[in-house]
């Protein structure tokens, strides 16, 4: 009997000792909580970023008008994925420009010089995620348009940037098969009560951005609701059940595993 008490006590001690990182956390970030940052002529909002505990990915949201330029820059150790949700833009690399329409995205590997120039009439809306987070981006130090700023130090490798029609997919549009080894992005359209399940490993993160409609997310700690332009940020481990909560909902999902090599 004394041995059983000692074993139960040891189990309790182990449970108490387990680090908090092993618990699943779910947070709904309202659009109004985004923090602005400036690059060139474009003001963006950082939605998911290291200040809220993100270690594997970020999520930024920008609205710009015709002719506005997001300065050319380089992420030294981060891949960048830029989605055009509304309007049009050109991805600029040096003197070259490649047009992107709503429903298309650019996957930009680490080290590649890149920027954007808005070309559509009315508001152009884009989101982007860097994996892992590029802390320098938010400081303005990468803004090559500032007076006296040095040009971006990187490369422009033909074919390195991938142009993808994400809106034509109901599922993943970036993954390791295109060179995106640090994260995978999915475009999902859900009818009301339509659902899918997704898993997060220990140390991993997941982001669910609601472009249109609404969703419910159920995890270990309960059920959470997110509306249009809200973001659900989840750290692992565990499973999530994601369901549409409007007649039709459009969601951008980002999976960032623990390993970002």
Coordinates of N, CA and C in Angstrom, one line a residue:
X1 N 0.8 -1.2 0.0 CA 0.0 0.0 0.0 C 0.9 1.3 0.0
X2 N 1.9 1.2 0.8 CA 2.8 2.4 0.9 C 3.5 2.6 -0.5
X3 N 3.8 1.5 -1.2 CA 4.4 1.6 -2.6 C 3.4 2.3 -3.5
X4 N 2.1 2.0 -3.4 CA 1.1 2.6 -4.2 C 1.0 4.1 -4.0
X5 N 1.0 4.5 -2.7 CA 1.0 5.9 -2.3 C 2.2 6.6 -2.9
X6 N 3.3 6.0 -2.8 CA 4.5 6.6 -3.3 C 4.4 6.8 -4.9
X7 N 3.8 5.8 -5.6 CA 3.7 5.9 -7.0 C 2.7 7.0 -7.4
X8 N 1.6 7.1 -6.7 CA 0.6 8.1 -6.9 C 1.2 9.5 -6.7
X9 N 2.0 9.6 -5.6 CA 2.7 10.9 -5.4 C 3.6 11.2 -6.5
X10 N 4.4 10.2 -7.0 CA 5.3 10.5 -8.1 C 4.5 11.0 -9.4
X11 N 3.4 10.3 -9.7 CA 2.6 10.7 -10.8 C 2.1 12.2 -10.7
X12 N 1.7 12.5 -9.5 CA 1.2 13.9 -9.3 C 2.3 14.9 -9.4
X13 N 3.5 14.5 -9.0 CA 4.7 15.4 -9.1 C 5.0 15.6 -10.6
X14 N 4.9 14.5 -11.4 CA 5.3 14.6 -12.8 C 4.3 15.5 -13.5
X15 N 3.0 15.4 -13.2 CA 1.9 16.2 -13.8 C 2.2 17.7 -13.5
X16 N 2.5 17.9 -12.2 CA 2.8 19.3 -11.8 C 4.0 19.9 -12.5
X17 N 5.0 19.0 -12.7 CA 6.2 19.5 -13.3 C 6.1 19.8 -14.8
X18 N 5.2 19.1 -15.5 CA 5.1 19.3 -17.0 C 5.0 20.8 -17.3
X19 N 5.8 21.2 -18.3 CA 5.8 22.6 -18.6 C 4.5 23.1 -19.2
X20 N 4.2 24.4 -19.1 CA 2.9 24.9 -19.6 C 2.8 24.8 -21.1
X21 N 4.0 24.7 -21.8 CA 4.0 24.7 -23.2 C 3.3 23.4 -23.8
X22 N 3.1 22.4 -22.9 CA 2.4 21.2 -23.3 C 0.9 21.3 -23.3
X23 N 0.4 22.4 -22.8 CA -1.0 22.6 -22.7 C -1.5 23.3 -24.0
X24 N -2.6 22.9 -24.5 CA -3.1 23.6 -25.7 C -3.8 24.9 -25.3
X25 N -3.5 25.9 -26.1 CA -4.1 27.3 -25.8 C -4.8 27.7 -27.1
X26 N -5.9 28.3 -26.9 CA -6.7 28.8 -28.0 C -7.1 30.3 -27.7
X27 N -6.8 31.2 -28.6 CA -7.1 32.6 -28.4 C -7.8 33.2 -29.7
X28 N -8.9 33.9 -29.5 CA -9.5 34.6 -30.6 C -9.0 36.0 -30.6
X29 N -8.4 36.4 -31.7 CA -7.9 37.8 -31.8 C -8.9 38.6 -32.7
X30 N -9.5 39.6 -32.2 CA -10.4 40.4 -32.9 C -9.6 41.4 -33.8
X31 N -10.2 41.7 -35.0 CA -9.5 42.5 -36.0 C -9.0 43.8 -35.4
X32 N -9.8 44.4 -34.5 CA -9.5 45.7 -33.9 C -8.2 45.6 -33.0
X33 N -7.8 44.4 -32.6 CA -6.6 44.3 -31.8 C -5.3 44.4 -32.5
X34 N -5.4 44.3 -33.9 CA -4.2 44.4 -34.7 C -3.4 45.7 -34.4
X35 N -2.1 45.5 -34.4 CA -1.2 46.7 -34.2 C -0.6 47.2 -35.5
X36 N -0.7 48.5 -35.8 CA -0.2 48.9 -37.1 C 1.3 49.0 -37.2
X37 N 1.8 48.8 -38.4 CA 3.2 49.1 -38.7 C 3.3 49.5 -40.2
X38 N 4.3 50.3 -40.4 CA 4.5 51.0 -41.7 C 5.7 50.4 -42.5
X39 N 5.5 50.1 -43.8 CA 6.5 49.8 -44.7 C 6.3 50.6 -46.0
X40 N 7.2 51.5 -46.3 CA 6.9 52.3 -47.5 C 5.7 53.1 -47.4
X41 N 4.8 52.9 -48.4 CA 3.5 53.7 -48.4 C 2.3 52.9 -47.9
X42 N 2.6 51.7 -47.3 CA 1.5 50.8 -46.9 C 1.5 50.7 -45.4
X43 N 0.4 50.8 -44.8 CA 0.2 50.6 -43.4 C -0.5 49.2 -43.2
X44 N 0.1 48.4 -42.5 CA -0.4 47.0 -42.2 C -0.7 46.8 -40.8
X45 N -1.4 45.8 -40.5 CA -1.7 45.4 -39.1 C -1.0 44.1 -38.8
X46 N -0.3 44.0 -37.7 CA 0.2 42.7 -37.3 C -0.9 42.0 -36.4
X47 N -1.4 40.9 -36.8 CA -2.5 40.2 -36.0 C -1.9 39.1 -35.1
X48 N -1.1 38.2 -35.7 CA -0.4 37.2 -35.0 C 1.1 37.6 -35.0
X49 N 1.7 37.7 -33.9 CA 3.1 38.2 -33.8 C 3.7 37.8 -32.5
X50 N 5.0 37.9 -32.4 CA 5.7 37.4 -31.2 C 5.2 38.1 -29.9
X51 N 4.7 39.3 -29.9 CA 4.2 39.9 -28.7 C 3.1 39.2 -28.1
X52 N 2.3 38.4 -28.8 CA 1.3 37.6 -28.2 C 1.7 36.1 -28.0
X53 N 3.0 35.9 -28.2 CA 3.5 34.5 -27.9 C 3.8 33.7 -29.1
X54 N 3.6 34.2 -30.3 CA 3.8 33.4 -31.5 C 5.3 33.2 -31.7
X55 N 5.7 32.0 -31.9 CA 7.1 31.6 -32.2 C 7.3 31.0 -33.5
X56 N 6.3 30.5 -34.2 CA 6.5 29.8 -35.4 C 6.0 30.5 -36.7
X57 N 5.0 31.4 -36.5 CA 4.4 32.1 -37.6 C 3.9 33.5 -37.2
X58 N 3.6 34.3 -38.2 CA 3.0 35.6 -38.0 C 1.7 35.7 -38.9
X59 N 0.9 36.7 -38.7 CA -0.1 37.0 -39.7 C -0.3 38.5 -39.7
X60 N -0.2 39.1 -40.9 CA -0.3 40.5 -41.2 C -1.4 40.8 -42.1
X61 N -2.1 41.9 -42.0 CA -3.2 42.3 -42.8 C -3.0 43.7 -43.3
X62 N -3.1 44.0 -44.6 CA -2.9 45.3 -45.2 C -4.0 45.7 -46.2
X63 N -4.3 47.0 -46.2 CA -5.2 47.6 -47.2 C -4.4 48.7 -47.8
X64 N -4.4 48.7 -49.2 CA -3.6 49.8 -49.9 C -4.4 50.2 -51.1
X65 N -3.9 51.3 -51.7 CA -4.6 51.9 -52.9 C -3.6 51.9 -54.1
X66 N -4.2 52.1 -55.2 CA -3.4 52.1 -56.5 C -2.2 52.9 -56.4
X67 N -1.0 52.3 -56.7 CA 0.2 53.0 -56.7 C 1.0 52.9 -55.4
X68 N 0.4 52.4 -54.4 CA 1.1 52.3 -53.1 C 2.1 51.2 -53.1
X69 N 3.3 51.4 -52.6 CA 4.4 50.4 -52.6 C 4.7 50.0 -51.2
X70 N 4.8 48.7 -51.0 CA 5.3 48.1 -49.8 C 6.8 47.8 -50.2
X71 N 7.7 48.5 -49.5 CA 9.1 48.6 -49.9 C 9.7 47.2 -50.1
X72 N 10.6 47.1 -51.1 CA 11.4 45.9 -51.3 C 12.2 45.6 -50.0
X73 N 12.3 44.3 -49.7 CA 13.0 44.0 -48.4 C 13.4 42.5 -48.5
X74 N 14.0 42.0 -47.5 CA 14.4 40.6 -47.5 C 14.2 40.0 -46.1
X75 N 13.7 38.8 -46.0 CA 13.6 38.1 -44.7 C 14.8 37.1 -44.7
X76 N 15.7 37.3 -43.8 CA 17.0 36.5 -43.9 C 16.7 35.1 -43.6
X77 N 15.8 34.8 -42.7 CA 15.6 33.4 -42.3 C 14.2 33.0 -42.3
X78 N 13.3 33.7 -42.9 CA 11.9 33.5 -42.9 C 11.3 33.4 -44.3
X79 N 10.5 32.4 -44.5 CA 9.7 32.4 -45.8 C 8.5 33.3 -45.6
X80 N 8.1 33.9 -46.8 CA 7.0 34.9 -46.8 C 5.9 34.4 -47.8
X81 N 4.7 34.3 -47.3 CA 3.6 34.0 -48.2 C 2.6 35.1 -48.2
X82 N 2.3 35.7 -49.4 CA 1.5 36.9 -49.5 C 0.2 36.5 -50.4
X83 N -0.9 36.7 -49.8 CA -2.2 36.4 -50.4 C -3.0 37.6 -50.8
X84 N -3.4 37.7 -52.0 CA -4.3 38.9 -52.4 C -5.7 38.4 -52.3
X85 N -6.4 39.0 -51.3 CA -7.8 38.6 -51.0 C -8.8 39.5 -51.8
X86 N -8.4 40.7 -52.2 CA -9.2 41.6 -52.9 C -8.3 42.6 -53.7
X87 N -8.7 42.9 -54.9 CA -7.9 43.8 -55.7 C -6.8 43.2 -56.5
X88 N -5.7 44.0 -56.8 CA -4.6 43.5 -57.6 C -3.3 44.2 -57.1
X89 N -2.2 43.5 -57.3 CA -0.9 44.0 -57.0 C 0.1 43.4 -57.9
X90 N 1.3 44.1 -58.0 CA 2.5 43.5 -58.7 C 3.5 43.1 -57.6
X91 N 4.0 41.9 -57.7 CA 5.1 41.6 -56.8 C 6.4 42.1 -57.5
X92 N 7.2 42.9 -56.8 CA 8.3 43.5 -57.4 C 9.6 42.9 -56.9
X93 N 10.5 42.6 -57.8 CA 11.9 42.1 -57.4 C 12.9 42.8 -58.3
X94 N 13.5 43.8 -57.7 CA 14.4 44.7 -58.4 C 13.6 45.5 -59.4
X95 N 13.9 45.4 -60.7 CA 13.1 46.1 -61.7 C 12.0 45.3 -62.3
X96 N 11.9 44.0 -62.0 CA 10.8 43.2 -62.5 C 9.6 43.2 -61.7
X97 N 8.4 43.1 -62.4 CA 7.1 43.1 -61.7 C 6.3 42.0 -62.3
X98 N 5.6 41.2 -61.4 CA 4.7 40.1 -61.8 C 3.3 40.4 -61.3
X99 N 2.3 40.5 -62.1 CA 1.0 40.8 -61.6 C 0.3 39.7 -60.9
X100 N -0.4 40.0 -59.8 CA -1.2 39.1 -59.0 C -2.6 39.7 -58.9
X101 N -3.6 38.8 -59.1 CA -5.0 39.2 -58.9 C -5.6 38.6 -57.6
X102 N -6.8 39.0 -57.2 CA -7.4 38.4 -56.1 C -7.6 36.9 -56.3
X103 N -7.2 36.2 -55.2 CA -7.3 34.7 -55.3 C -5.9 34.1 -55.6
X104 N -4.9 34.9 -55.8 CA -3.6 34.4 -56.1 C -2.6 34.8 -54.9
X105 N -1.6 34.0 -54.8 CA -0.6 34.3 -53.7 C 0.8 34.0 -54.2
X106 N 1.8 34.6 -53.5 CA 3.2 34.5 -53.8 C 3.8 33.8 -52.6
X107 N 4.6 32.7 -52.9 CA 5.4 32.1 -51.9 C 6.8 32.6 -52.1
X108 N 7.4 33.3 -51.1 CA 8.7 33.9 -51.3 C 9.7 33.2 -50.3
X109 N 10.6 32.4 -50.8 CA 11.6 31.8 -49.8 C 12.5 32.8 -49.2
X110 N 13.0 32.4 -48.0 CA 14.0 33.3 -47.3 C 15.1 33.7 -48.2
X111 N 15.5 35.0 -48.0 CA 16.7 35.5 -48.7 C 16.3 36.1 -50.1
X112 N 15.1 36.1 -50.5 CA 14.7 36.6 -51.8 C 14.2 38.1 -51.6
X113 N 14.8 39.0 -52.4 CA 14.3 40.4 -52.4 C 12.9 40.4 -53.0
X114 N 12.0 41.2 -52.3 CA 10.7 41.3 -52.8 C 10.0 42.5 -52.2
X115 N 8.9 43.0 -52.8 CA 8.0 44.0 -52.4 C 6.8 44.0 -53.2
X116 N 5.8 44.8 -52.9 CA 4.5 44.9 -53.7 C 4.2 46.3 -54.1
X117 N 3.5 46.4 -55.2 CA 3.0 47.7 -55.7 C 1.5 47.4 -56.0
X118 N 0.6 48.2 -55.4 CA -0.8 48.0 -55.6 C -1.2 48.6 -56.9
X119 N -2.0 47.8 -57.7 CA -2.4 48.2 -59.0 C -3.9 48.3 -59.2
X120 N -4.6 47.8 -58.3 CA -6.1 47.7 -58.5 C -6.8 49.0 -58.1
X121 N -7.9 49.3 -58.8 CA -8.7 50.4 -58.3 C -9.4 50.1 -57.0
X122 N -9.7 51.1 -56.2 CA -10.3 50.8 -54.9 C -9.3 50.1 -54.0
X123 N -9.8 49.6 -52.9 CA -8.9 49.0 -51.9 C -8.4 47.6 -52.4
X124 N -7.1 47.4 -52.2 CA -6.5 46.0 -52.4 C -6.2 45.5 -51.0
X125 N -6.7 44.3 -50.7 CA -6.5 43.7 -49.4 C -5.6 42.5 -49.5
X126 N -4.6 42.5 -48.7 CA -3.6 41.3 -48.6 C -3.4 40.9 -47.2
X127 N -3.1 39.6 -47.1 CA -2.6 39.1 -45.8 C -1.3 38.4 -46.1
X128 N -0.4 38.3 -45.1 CA 0.9 37.6 -45.3 C 1.2 36.9 -44.0
X129 N 2.0 35.9 -44.2 CA 2.6 35.2 -43.0 C 4.0 34.9 -43.2
X130 N 4.8 35.2 -42.2 CA 6.3 34.9 -42.3 C 6.5 33.7 -41.3
X131 N 7.3 32.7 -41.8 CA 7.6 31.6 -40.9 C 9.1 31.3 -41.0
X132 N 9.7 31.3 -39.8 CA 9.3 31.8 -38.5 C 9.2 33.3 -38.5
X133 N 8.7 33.9 -37.5 CA 8.5 35.4 -37.4 C 9.8 36.1 -37.7
X134 N 9.7 37.2 -38.4 CA 10.8 38.1 -38.7 C 10.7 39.3 -37.8
X135 N 11.3 39.3 -36.7 CA 11.2 40.4 -35.7 C 11.6 41.8 -36.2
X136 N 12.5 41.8 -37.1 CA 13.1 43.1 -37.6 C 12.0 43.8 -38.5
X137 N 11.1 43.0 -39.1 CA 10.2 43.6 -40.0 C 9.3 44.7 -39.3
X138 N 8.9 44.5 -38.1 CA 8.0 45.4 -37.4 C 8.8 46.6 -36.9
X139 N 10.1 46.6 -36.9 CA 10.8 47.8 -36.4 C 11.0 48.9 -37.4
X140 N 10.7 48.6 -38.7 CA 11.0 49.5 -39.8 C 12.4 49.5 -40.4
X141 N 13.2 48.7 -39.8 CA 14.6 48.6 -40.2 C 14.8 48.0 -41.6
X142 N 13.7 47.3 -42.1 CA 13.8 46.6 -43.4 C 13.2 47.6 -44.5
X143 N 12.8 48.8 -44.1 CA 12.1 49.7 -45.1 C 13.2 50.4 -45.9
X144 N 13.4 49.8 -47.1 CA 14.4 50.4 -48.0 C 14.0 51.7 -48.7
X145 N 12.8 52.2 -48.4 CA 12.3 53.5 -49.0 C 12.7 54.6 -48.1
X146 N 13.2 54.4 -46.9 CA 13.5 55.5 -46.0 C 14.8 56.2 -46.5
X147 N 14.8 57.5 -46.3 CA 16.0 58.3 -46.8 C 17.3 57.8 -46.2
X148 N 18.2 57.5 -47.0 CA 19.5 57.0 -46.5 C 19.6 55.5 -46.3
X149 N 18.4 54.8 -46.5 CA 18.4 53.4 -46.2 C 19.2 52.6 -47.2
X150 N 19.9 51.6 -46.8 CA 20.7 50.8 -47.7 C 19.7 49.9 -48.5
X151 N 20.1 49.5 -49.8 CA 19.2 48.6 -50.5 C 19.1 47.3 -49.9
X152 N 18.1 46.5 -50.1 CA 17.9 45.2 -49.4 C 19.1 44.3 -49.8
X153 N 19.6 43.5 -48.9 CA 20.7 42.6 -49.1 C 20.1 41.2 -49.3
X154 N 20.0 40.7 -50.5 CA 19.4 39.4 -50.8 C 19.7 39.0 -52.2
X155 N 18.9 38.1 -52.7 CA 19.1 37.6 -54.1 C 17.8 37.6 -54.8
X156 N 17.8 37.6 -56.1 CA 16.6 37.4 -56.9 C 16.9 36.2 -57.8
X157 N 16.5 35.1 -57.4 CA 16.7 33.8 -58.1 C 15.5 33.5 -59.0
X158 N 15.7 33.4 -60.3 CA 14.6 33.1 -61.2 C 13.9 31.8 -60.8
X159 N 12.6 31.9 -60.7 CA 11.8 30.7 -60.4 C 11.7 30.4 -58.9
X160 N 12.4 31.1 -58.1 CA 12.3 30.8 -56.6 C 11.0 31.2 -56.0
X161 N 10.4 32.3 -56.5 CA 9.1 32.8 -56.0 C 8.0 32.0 -56.8
X162 N 7.1 31.4 -56.0 CA 6.0 30.6 -56.7 C 4.7 31.4 -56.7
X163 N 4.1 31.4 -57.8 CA 2.8 32.1 -58.0 C 1.7 31.0 -58.0
X164 N 0.7 31.1 -57.1 CA -0.2 30.0 -56.8 C -1.6 30.6 -56.8
X165 N -2.5 29.8 -57.4 CA -4.0 30.1 -57.4 C -4.6 29.5 -56.2
X166 N -4.6 30.2 -55.1 CA -5.1 29.6 -53.8 C -6.6 29.5 -53.8
X167 N -7.3 30.4 -54.4 CA -8.8 30.4 -54.3 C -9.4 29.3 -55.1
X168 N -8.6 28.7 -56.0 CA -9.1 27.6 -56.8 C -8.9 26.2 -56.1
X169 N -8.5 26.3 -54.8 CA -8.3 25.1 -54.0 C -9.2 25.2 -52.8
X170 N -9.8 24.0 -52.4 CA -10.5 23.9 -51.1 C -9.6 22.9 -50.3
X171 N -8.5 23.5 -49.8 CA -7.5 22.6 -49.1 C -6.2 23.3 -49.2
X172 N -5.1 22.6 -49.0 CA -3.8 23.2 -48.9 C -3.3 23.7 -50.3
X173 N -2.7 24.8 -50.3 CA -2.1 25.4 -51.5 C -0.6 25.6 -51.4
X174 N -0.1 25.6 -50.2 CA 1.4 25.6 -50.0 C 1.8 24.4 -49.0
X175 N 2.9 23.8 -49.3 CA 3.4 22.7 -48.5 C 4.8 22.5 -48.9
X176 N 5.4 21.4 -48.4 CA 6.8 21.1 -48.7 C 7.1 20.8 -50.1
X177 N 6.0 20.4 -50.9 CA 6.2 20.1 -52.3 C 6.7 21.3 -53.1
X178 N 6.4 22.5 -52.7 CA 6.8 23.7 -53.4 C 7.9 24.4 -52.7
X179 N 8.5 23.8 -51.7 CA 9.6 24.4 -50.9 C 9.2 25.0 -49.6
X180 N 7.9 25.0 -49.3 CA 7.4 25.6 -48.1 C 7.5 24.6 -46.9
X181 N 8.7 24.5 -46.4 CA 9.0 23.5 -45.3 C 8.7 24.0 -43.9
X182 N 8.5 25.3 -43.8 CA 8.3 25.9 -42.4 C 6.9 26.0 -42.1
X183 N 6.0 26.0 -43.1 CA 4.5 26.1 -42.8 C 3.8 25.6 -44.0
X184 N 2.5 25.3 -43.8 CA 1.6 25.0 -44.9 C 0.3 25.8 -44.8
X185 N -0.1 26.3 -45.9 CA -1.3 27.2 -45.9 C -2.5 26.5 -46.7
X186 N -3.7 26.7 -46.2 CA -4.9 26.1 -46.8 C -5.9 27.2 -46.9
X187 N -6.7 27.0 -48.0 CA -7.9 27.9 -48.3 C -9.1 26.9 -48.1
X188 N -10.0 27.3 -47.2 CA -11.1 26.4 -47.0 C -12.5 27.2 -47.1
X189 N -13.4 26.6 -47.7 CA -14.8 27.1 -47.8 C -15.7 26.1 -47.1
X190 N -16.4 26.6 -46.0 CA -17.3 25.8 -45.2 C -18.7 26.3 -45.3
X191 N -19.6 25.4 -45.5 CA -21.0 25.7 -45.3 C -21.4 25.6 -43.9
X192 N -22.6 26.1 -43.5 CA -22.9 26.1 -42.1 C -22.9 24.7 -41.5
X193 N -22.2 24.5 -40.4 CA -22.1 23.2 -39.7 C -21.2 22.2 -40.4
X194 N -20.7 22.6 -41.6 CA -19.7 21.7 -42.2 C -18.4 21.9 -41.5
X195 N -17.6 20.8 -41.3 CA -16.5 20.8 -40.4 C -15.3 20.0 -40.9
X196 N -14.2 20.3 -40.3 CA -13.0 19.5 -40.5 C -12.2 19.4 -39.2
X197 N -11.3 18.4 -39.1 CA -10.5 18.2 -37.9 C -9.1 18.4 -38.2
X198 N -8.3 19.1 -37.4 CA -6.9 19.3 -37.6 C -6.1 19.1 -36.3
X199 N -4.9 18.6 -36.5 CA -4.1 18.3 -35.3 C -2.9 19.2 -35.2
X200 N -2.5 19.5 -34.0 CA -1.3 20.3 -33.7 C -0.4 19.5 -32.8
X201 N 0.9 19.5 -33.2 CA 1.9 18.7 -32.4 C 2.4 19.6 -31.3
X202 N 3.1 19.0 -30.4 CA 3.8 19.8 -29.3 C 4.7 20.8 -29.9
X203 N 4.6 22.0 -29.5 CA 5.5 23.1 -30.0 C 5.0 23.7 -31.3
X204 N 4.0 23.2 -31.9 CA 3.4 23.7 -33.2 C 2.4 24.8 -32.9
X205 N 2.1 25.6 -34.0 CA 1.1 26.6 -33.9 C 0.1 26.5 -35.1
X206 N -1.1 27.0 -35.0 CA -2.0 27.0 -36.1 C -2.8 28.3 -36.0
X207 N -3.1 28.9 -37.2 CA -3.8 30.1 -37.4 C -5.0 29.9 -38.3
X208 N -6.2 30.4 -37.9 CA -7.4 30.3 -38.7 C -7.9 31.8 -38.8
X209 N -7.7 32.3 -40.0 CA -8.2 33.7 -40.3 C -9.5 33.6 -41.1
X210 N -10.5 34.3 -40.6 CA -11.9 34.3 -41.2 C -12.0 35.5 -42.2
X211 N -11.9 35.2 -43.4 CA -12.0 36.2 -44.4 C -13.5 36.6 -44.6
X212 N -14.3 35.6 -44.7 CA -15.8 35.8 -44.9 C -16.5 34.8 -44.0
X213 N -17.7 35.3 -43.4 CA -18.5 34.4 -42.6 C -18.1 34.3 -41.2
X214 N -18.1 33.1 -40.6 CA -17.8 32.9 -39.2 C -17.5 31.4 -38.9
X215 N -16.9 31.2 -37.8 CA -16.6 29.8 -37.5 C -16.6 29.5 -36.0
X216 N -16.6 28.2 -35.7 CA -16.5 27.8 -34.3 C -15.3 26.8 -34.3
X217 N -14.5 26.9 -33.2 CA -13.4 26.1 -33.0 C -13.5 25.4 -31.7
X218 N -13.4 24.1 -31.7 CA -13.5 23.3 -30.4 C -12.3 22.6 -30.2
X219 N -11.7 22.8 -29.0 CA -10.5 22.2 -28.6 C -10.6 21.7 -27.1
X220 N -9.5 21.4 -26.5 CA -9.5 20.8 -25.2 C -10.2 21.8 -24.1
X221 N -10.0 23.1 -24.3 CA -10.5 24.0 -23.3 C -11.9 24.5 -23.6
X222 N -12.6 24.1 -24.7 CA -13.9 24.5 -25.0 C -14.1 24.9 -26.4
X223 N -15.2 25.6 -26.7 CA -15.6 26.1 -28.0 C -15.5 27.6 -28.1
X224 N -14.9 28.1 -29.2 CA -14.6 29.5 -29.4 C -15.3 29.9 -30.7
X225 N -15.8 31.1 -30.7 CA -16.4 31.7 -31.9 C -15.6 32.8 -32.5
X226 N -15.5 32.9 -33.8 CA -14.8 33.9 -34.5 C -15.6 34.4 -35.7
X227 N -15.7 35.8 -35.8 CA -16.4 36.4 -36.9 C -15.5 36.9 -38.0
X228 N -16.1 37.6 -39.0 CA -15.4 38.1 -40.1 C -14.2 38.9 -39.7
X229 N -13.0 38.6 -40.3 CA -11.7 39.3 -40.0 C -11.2 38.9 -38.7
X230 N -11.8 38.1 -37.9 CA -11.2 37.6 -36.7 C -10.2 36.5 -37.0
X231 N -9.3 36.2 -36.0 CA -8.3 35.2 -36.2 C -8.3 34.3 -34.9
X232 N -8.2 33.0 -35.1 CA -8.0 32.1 -34.0 C -6.6 31.6 -34.1
X233 N -5.9 31.8 -32.9 CA -4.5 31.4 -32.8 C -4.4 30.3 -31.8
X234 N -3.8 29.2 -32.2 CA -3.8 28.0 -31.4 C -2.3 27.5 -31.3
X235 N -2.0 27.1 -30.0 CA -0.7 26.3 -29.8 C -1.0 24.9 -29.4
X236 N -0.2 24.0 -29.8 CA -0.5 22.6 -29.5 C -0.1 22.2 -28.1
X237 N -0.2 20.9 -27.8 CA -0.6 19.8 -28.7 C -2.1 19.5 -28.6
X238 N -2.7 18.8 -29.6 CA -4.1 18.4 -29.5 C -4.8 18.5 -30.8
X239 N -6.0 18.1 -30.9 CA -6.8 18.2 -32.1 C -7.8 19.4 -31.9
X240 N -8.2 19.9 -33.1 CA -9.2 20.9 -33.2 C -10.3 20.5 -34.1
X241 N -11.6 20.8 -33.8 CA -12.7 20.6 -34.7 C -13.1 22.0 -35.1
X242 N -13.1 22.3 -36.4 CA -13.4 23.6 -37.0 C -14.7 23.5 -37.8
X243 N -15.7 24.3 -37.5 CA -17.0 24.2 -38.3 C -17.4 25.6 -38.7
X244 N -18.1 25.6 -39.9 CA -18.7 26.9 -40.4 C -19.8 27.3 -39.5
X245 N -19.9 28.6 -39.3 CA -21.0 29.2 -38.5 C -21.8 30.3 -39.2
X246 N -21.8 30.2 -40.6 CA -22.5 31.1 -41.4 C -22.9 30.3 -42.7
X247 N -23.8 30.9 -43.5 CA -24.2 30.2 -44.7 C -23.0 29.7 -45.5
X248 N -22.0 30.5 -45.6 CA -20.7 30.1 -46.2 C -19.6 30.9 -45.6
X249 N -18.5 30.2 -45.3 CA -17.4 30.9 -44.6 C -16.1 30.6 -45.4
X250 N -15.3 31.6 -45.6 CA -14.0 31.4 -46.2 C -12.9 31.6 -45.2
X251 N -12.0 30.6 -45.1 CA -11.0 30.6 -44.0 C -9.6 30.4 -44.6
X252 N -8.6 31.1 -44.1 CA -7.2 30.8 -44.4 C -6.6 30.2 -43.2
X253 N -6.1 29.0 -43.4 CA -5.5 28.2 -42.3 C -4.0 28.1 -42.5
X254 N -3.3 28.3 -41.4 CA -1.8 28.2 -41.5 C -1.4 27.2 -40.4
X255 N -0.6 26.2 -40.9 CA 0.0 25.2 -39.9 C 1.5 25.4 -39.9
X256 N 2.0 25.7 -38.7 CA 3.4 25.9 -38.5 C 3.9 24.9 -37.5
X257 N 4.6 23.9 -37.9 CA 5.1 22.8 -37.0 C 6.2 23.3 -36.1
X258 N 6.5 22.5 -35.1 CA 7.6 22.9 -34.2 C 8.9 23.1 -34.8
X259 N 9.2 22.2 -35.8 CA 10.5 22.3 -36.5 C 10.4 23.3 -37.7
X260 N 11.2 24.3 -37.8 CA 11.2 25.2 -38.9 C 12.5 25.3 -39.7
X261 N 13.2 24.2 -39.7 CA 14.4 24.1 -40.4 C 14.2 24.0 -41.9

